[in-house]
Tab-separated table of C-alpha atoms in Angstrom:
chain	number	residue	atom	x	y	z
A	239	SER	CA	121.513	-27.935	8.930
A	240	GLU	CA	119.613	-27.400	5.485
A	241	GLY	CA	118.784	-29.648	2.441
A	242	TYR	CA	121.604	-32.555	3.433
A	243	PRO	CA	120.824	-35.841	5.260
A	244	SER	CA	122.061	-35.832	8.629
A	245	SER	CA	121.264	-36.229	12.386
A	246	PRO	CA	123.040	-33.291	13.978
A	247	ALA	CA	123.947	-33.036	17.753
A	248	LEU	CA	124.413	-30.121	20.044
A	249	SER	CA	125.264	-30.285	23.112
A	250	HIS	CA	126.989	-27.673	26.031
A	251	SER	CA	126.571	-24.548	23.435
A	252	TRP	CA	125.264	-20.656	23.728
A	253	ILE	CA	123.675	-19.341	21.021
A	254	VAL	CA	123.552	-15.621	21.307
A	255	ASP	CA	122.850	-12.105	20.043
A	256	ASN	CA	122.687	-13.238	16.339
A	257	HIS	CA	121.180	-11.530	13.940
A	258	ALA	CA	118.821	-12.557	10.982
A	259	THR	CA	117.934	-10.299	8.382
A	260	VAL	CA	115.270	-12.436	7.191
A	261	SER	CA	114.567	-15.605	9.047
A	262	THR	CA	116.049	-17.686	12.634
A	263	GLY	CA	117.843	-15.040	13.971
A	264	GLY	CA	119.500	-18.029	16.260
A	265	LEU	CA	118.744	-22.058	15.646
A	266	HIS	CA	117.284	-23.456	12.027
A	267	PHE	CA	117.025	-27.116	11.486
A	268	GLY	CA	115.768	-27.579	7.953
A	269	SER	CA	114.801	-30.372	5.610
A	270	GLU	CA	116.360	-33.371	6.037
A	271	SER	CA	118.153	-33.016	9.510
A	272	SER	CA	116.533	-36.076	10.729
A	273	ASP	CA	116.583	-37.281	14.570
A	274	ALA	CA	118.279	-33.984	15.758
A	275	SER	CA	119.303	-33.359	19.258
A	276	VAL	CA	119.801	-30.364	21.322
A	277	THR	CA	120.577	-30.790	25.159
A	278	ASN	CA	122.248	-28.553	27.565
A	279	VAL	CA	122.443	-25.710	24.979
A	280	VAL	CA	121.234	-21.572	25.628
A	281	ILE	CA	119.673	-19.922	22.822
A	282	ALA	CA	119.117	-16.159	23.900
A	283	GLY	CA	118.924	-12.610	22.638
A	284	ASN	CA	118.917	-13.769	18.720
A	285	THR	CA	116.857	-11.022	16.707
A	286	SER	CA	114.985	-11.685	13.334
A	287	ASP	CA	113.874	-8.783	11.075
A	288	GLN	CA	111.250	-11.658	9.761
A	289	HIS	CA	109.733	-14.634	11.874
A	290	THR	CA	111.324	-16.733	14.671
A	291	GLY	CA	113.964	-14.905	16.678
A	292	GLY	CA	115.189	-18.454	18.869
A	293	VAL	CA	115.040	-21.579	16.857
A	294	SER	CA	113.257	-23.066	13.928
A	295	VAL	CA	112.320	-26.399	13.023
A	296	HIS	CA	111.150	-26.908	9.426
A	297	ASP	CA	110.649	-30.375	7.513
A	298	SER	CA	113.215	-32.170	10.418
A	299	SER	CA	112.379	-34.485	13.778
A	300	VAL	CA	114.458	-32.742	16.656
A	301	SER	CA	114.374	-33.523	20.207
A	302	TYR	CA	115.120	-30.686	23.298
A	303	THR	CA	116.188	-31.372	26.314
A	304	ASN	CA	116.937	-28.941	29.293
A	305	VAL	CA	117.404	-26.049	26.947
A	306	ALA	CA	116.629	-22.172	27.689
A	307	VAL	CA	115.016	-19.988	24.647
A	308	ILE	CA	115.268	-16.711	26.332
A	309	ALA	CA	114.815	-13.252	25.520
A	310	ASN	CA	114.583	-14.009	21.579
A	311	GLU	CA	112.842	-11.642	19.343
A	312	ALA	CA	111.273	-11.416	16.096
A	313	GLN	CA	109.627	-8.637	13.972
A	314	ALA	CA	107.217	-10.906	12.492
A	315	ASP	CA	105.644	-14.060	14.484
A	316	ALA	CA	107.544	-16.579	16.352
A	317	GLY	CA	109.872	-14.527	18.923
A	318	GLY	CA	110.597	-18.412	20.642
A	319	MET	CA	110.226	-20.899	18.335
A	320	ARG	CA	108.764	-22.375	15.500
A	321	ALA	CA	108.035	-25.497	13.878
A	322	HIS	CA	106.867	-25.786	10.859
A	323	GLU	CA	105.591	-28.304	8.232
A	324	ILE	CA	106.433	-31.562	10.553
A	325	GLU	CA	105.715	-32.955	13.420
A	326	MET	CA	106.073	-31.163	16.634
A	327	PRO	CA	109.943	-31.329	17.931
A	328	THR	CA	109.930	-33.024	21.094
A	329	LEU	CA	110.887	-30.752	23.848
A	330	ARG	CA	111.731	-31.960	27.608
A	331	ASN	CA	112.953	-29.868	30.465
A	332	ILE	CA	113.039	-26.337	28.469
A	333	ASP	CA	112.102	-22.756	29.368
A	334	VAL	CA	110.995	-20.971	26.723
A	335	SER	CA	110.533	-17.253	28.744
A	336	SER	CA	111.072	-13.384	28.076
A	337	ASN	CA	110.580	-14.145	23.996
A	338	VAL	CA	108.889	-11.010	22.033
A	339	ALA	CA	107.225	-10.926	18.281
A	340	SER	CA	105.552	-7.990	16.906
A	341	GLY	CA	103.347	-10.338	15.356
A	342	THR	CA	102.198	-13.319	17.127
A	343	ALA	CA	103.879	-15.767	19.152
A	344	GLY	CA	106.142	-14.802	21.710
A	345	GLY	CA	107.196	-18.305	22.709
A	346	ILE	CA	106.127	-21.491	20.390
A	347	GLN	CA	104.078	-21.419	17.226
A	348	LEU	CA	102.925	-24.616	14.821
A	349	VAL	CA	102.665	-23.481	11.534
A	350	GLY	CA	101.491	-25.536	8.401
A	351	ALA	CA	101.100	-29.097	9.214
A	352	ASP	CA	98.563	-31.590	10.751
A	353	PHE	CA	100.215	-32.033	14.110
A	354	LEU	CA	99.846	-35.053	15.438
A	355	ASP	CA	98.798	-34.680	19.649
A	356	PRO	CA	101.140	-32.275	19.502
A	357	GLN	CA	100.495	-31.587	23.535
A	358	ASP	CA	102.142	-34.846	23.936
A	359	SER	CA	105.489	-33.826	22.450
A	360	ILE	CA	106.207	-30.656	25.299
A	361	THR	CA	106.000	-32.650	28.981
A	362	TYR	CA	108.042	-31.298	31.755
A	363	CYS	CA	108.919	-27.872	30.537
A	364	ASN	CA	108.355	-23.976	31.143
A	365	VAL	CA	106.654	-21.711	28.909
A	366	CYS	CA	105.770	-18.361	30.263
A	367	GLN	CA	106.126	-14.412	30.086
A	368	ASN	CA	106.293	-14.324	26.185
A	369	SER	CA	104.831	-11.599	24.849
A	370	PRO	CA	102.477	-11.300	22.961
A	371	ASP	CA	101.719	-15.201	23.935
A	372	ASP	CA	103.616	-18.307	25.019
A	373	TYR	CA	101.478	-20.725	22.340
A	374	VAL	CA	99.934	-20.371	18.777
A	375	GLY	CA	99.108	-23.000	16.408
A	376	PHE	CA	97.544	-25.482	19.299
A	377	THR	CA	94.311	-27.267	19.271
A	378	VAL	CA	95.236	-27.934	23.236
A	379	ASP	CA	97.129	-25.843	25.476
A	380	PRO	CA	100.366	-27.369	26.428
A	381	ALA	CA	100.344	-25.401	30.056
A	382	ALA	CA	97.518	-27.550	31.321
A	383	VAL	CA	98.790	-30.817	31.004
A	384	ASN	CA	102.072	-32.797	30.889
A	385	HIS	CA	103.009	-31.309	34.148
A	386	ASN	CA	104.523	-28.164	32.041
A	387	LEU	CA	104.363	-24.849	34.073
A	388	CYS	CA	103.901	-20.948	33.599
A	389	GLU	CA	106.242	-19.857	36.009
A	390	SER	CA	109.123	-17.236	36.100
A	391	PRO	CA	112.337	-18.953	36.001
A	392	LEU	CA	114.207	-17.045	38.828
A	393	TYR	CA	117.517	-17.310	37.366
A	394	TRP	CA	120.612	-15.548	39.058
A	395	ASP	CA	121.336	-12.829	36.507
A	396	VAL	CA	119.848	-11.676	33.479
A	397	ALA	CA	119.985	-8.352	33.960
A	398	GLY	CA	123.409	-6.968	32.038
A	399	SER	CA	123.335	-5.911	28.470
A	400	ASP	CA	125.537	-8.409	27.980
A	401	THR	CA	123.971	-11.949	26.982
A	402	LEU	CA	127.324	-13.832	27.533
A	403	LEU	CA	127.658	-12.724	31.505
A	404	TRP	CA	124.087	-13.835	32.410
A	405	ASP	CA	124.091	-16.878	34.535
A	406	LEU	CA	121.298	-18.901	34.261
A	407	HIS	CA	121.629	-20.867	37.482
A	408	LEU	CA	118.254	-21.072	38.900
A	409	ASP	CA	117.378	-19.495	42.319
A	410	PRO	CA	116.910	-22.171	45.089
A	411	THR	CA	113.383	-20.980	45.463
A	412	SER	CA	112.776	-21.356	41.388
A	413	SER	CA	109.811	-23.329	40.807
A	414	LEU	CA	111.499	-24.815	37.692
A	415	VAL	CA	114.075	-26.677	40.715
A	416	GLY	CA	113.738	-30.648	40.967
A	417	ALA	CA	110.468	-30.113	37.900
A	418	GLY	CA	111.547	-31.944	35.815
A	419	ASP	CA	111.589	-35.111	34.225
A	420	PRO	CA	112.008	-37.680	37.068
A	421	SER	CA	113.029	-40.278	34.769
A	422	LEU	CA	116.058	-37.535	34.377
A	423	VAL	CA	118.351	-37.013	37.249
A	424	ASP	CA	120.725	-34.227	38.248
A	425	PRO	CA	124.300	-35.218	39.088
A	426	ASP	CA	122.920	-34.733	42.734
A	427	GLY	CA	120.455	-37.349	42.871
A	428	THR	CA	117.541	-34.951	42.750
A	429	TYR	CA	114.885	-34.580	39.833
A	430	SER	CA	116.136	-32.768	36.586
A	431	ASP	CA	115.695	-28.739	37.409
A	432	ILE	CA	114.202	-26.941	33.933
A	433	GLY	CA	116.243	-25.092	31.991
A	434	ALA	CA	119.748	-25.470	30.234
A	435	TYR	CA	121.851	-26.084	33.586
A	436	GLY	CA	119.597	-29.133	34.682
A	437	GLY	CA	119.664	-33.389	33.949
A	438	PRO	CA	121.899	-35.605	33.694
A	439	TYR	CA	124.855	-34.045	32.018
A	440	SER	CA	124.213	-30.447	33.509
A	441	ASP	CA	127.657	-30.972	35.199
A	442	GLN	CA	129.626	-30.902	31.971
A	443	TRP	CA	129.296	-27.591	31.614
């Protein structure tokens, strides 16, 4: 989404195995994409020859709820997510794990803006096992506030070479089970799980 006023909504989708020779292998929200929302989405196995393997936000306001950003790779910075010149996107019940950057910010990177309390925009999220680091550009470590975690997600099956065959349901022993925002509940009435298969709309998969 780039250059046109819009409020796109994306749900119950997999964005996987895409490759960019410039920036952003997976999903990009460009200027004027106001009030966009991404819900119950998997962004996995995407690569970029430059910045941002998984998902980037530039001059846009985007909310992410129950999203898995996993195993994306960038040859420069921001393997998982990158926010540039805008207020911090709202992240809730998100798992950002096992992403890789050859430069910095394997997980989430903030670039080139005066972000207002960006750590308050990341709540009930799991950001962990990203290489070489989980967060870059934050003045306060989000892992230490707002019920955020750094745990292995323990997905059922992410071992195969075909990303579309991965099973991103959580093992019952996963720390992400029931660790989501208590204002959101899973279809069985329990506290929501973190990740793409959690939250009130997860039964629509």
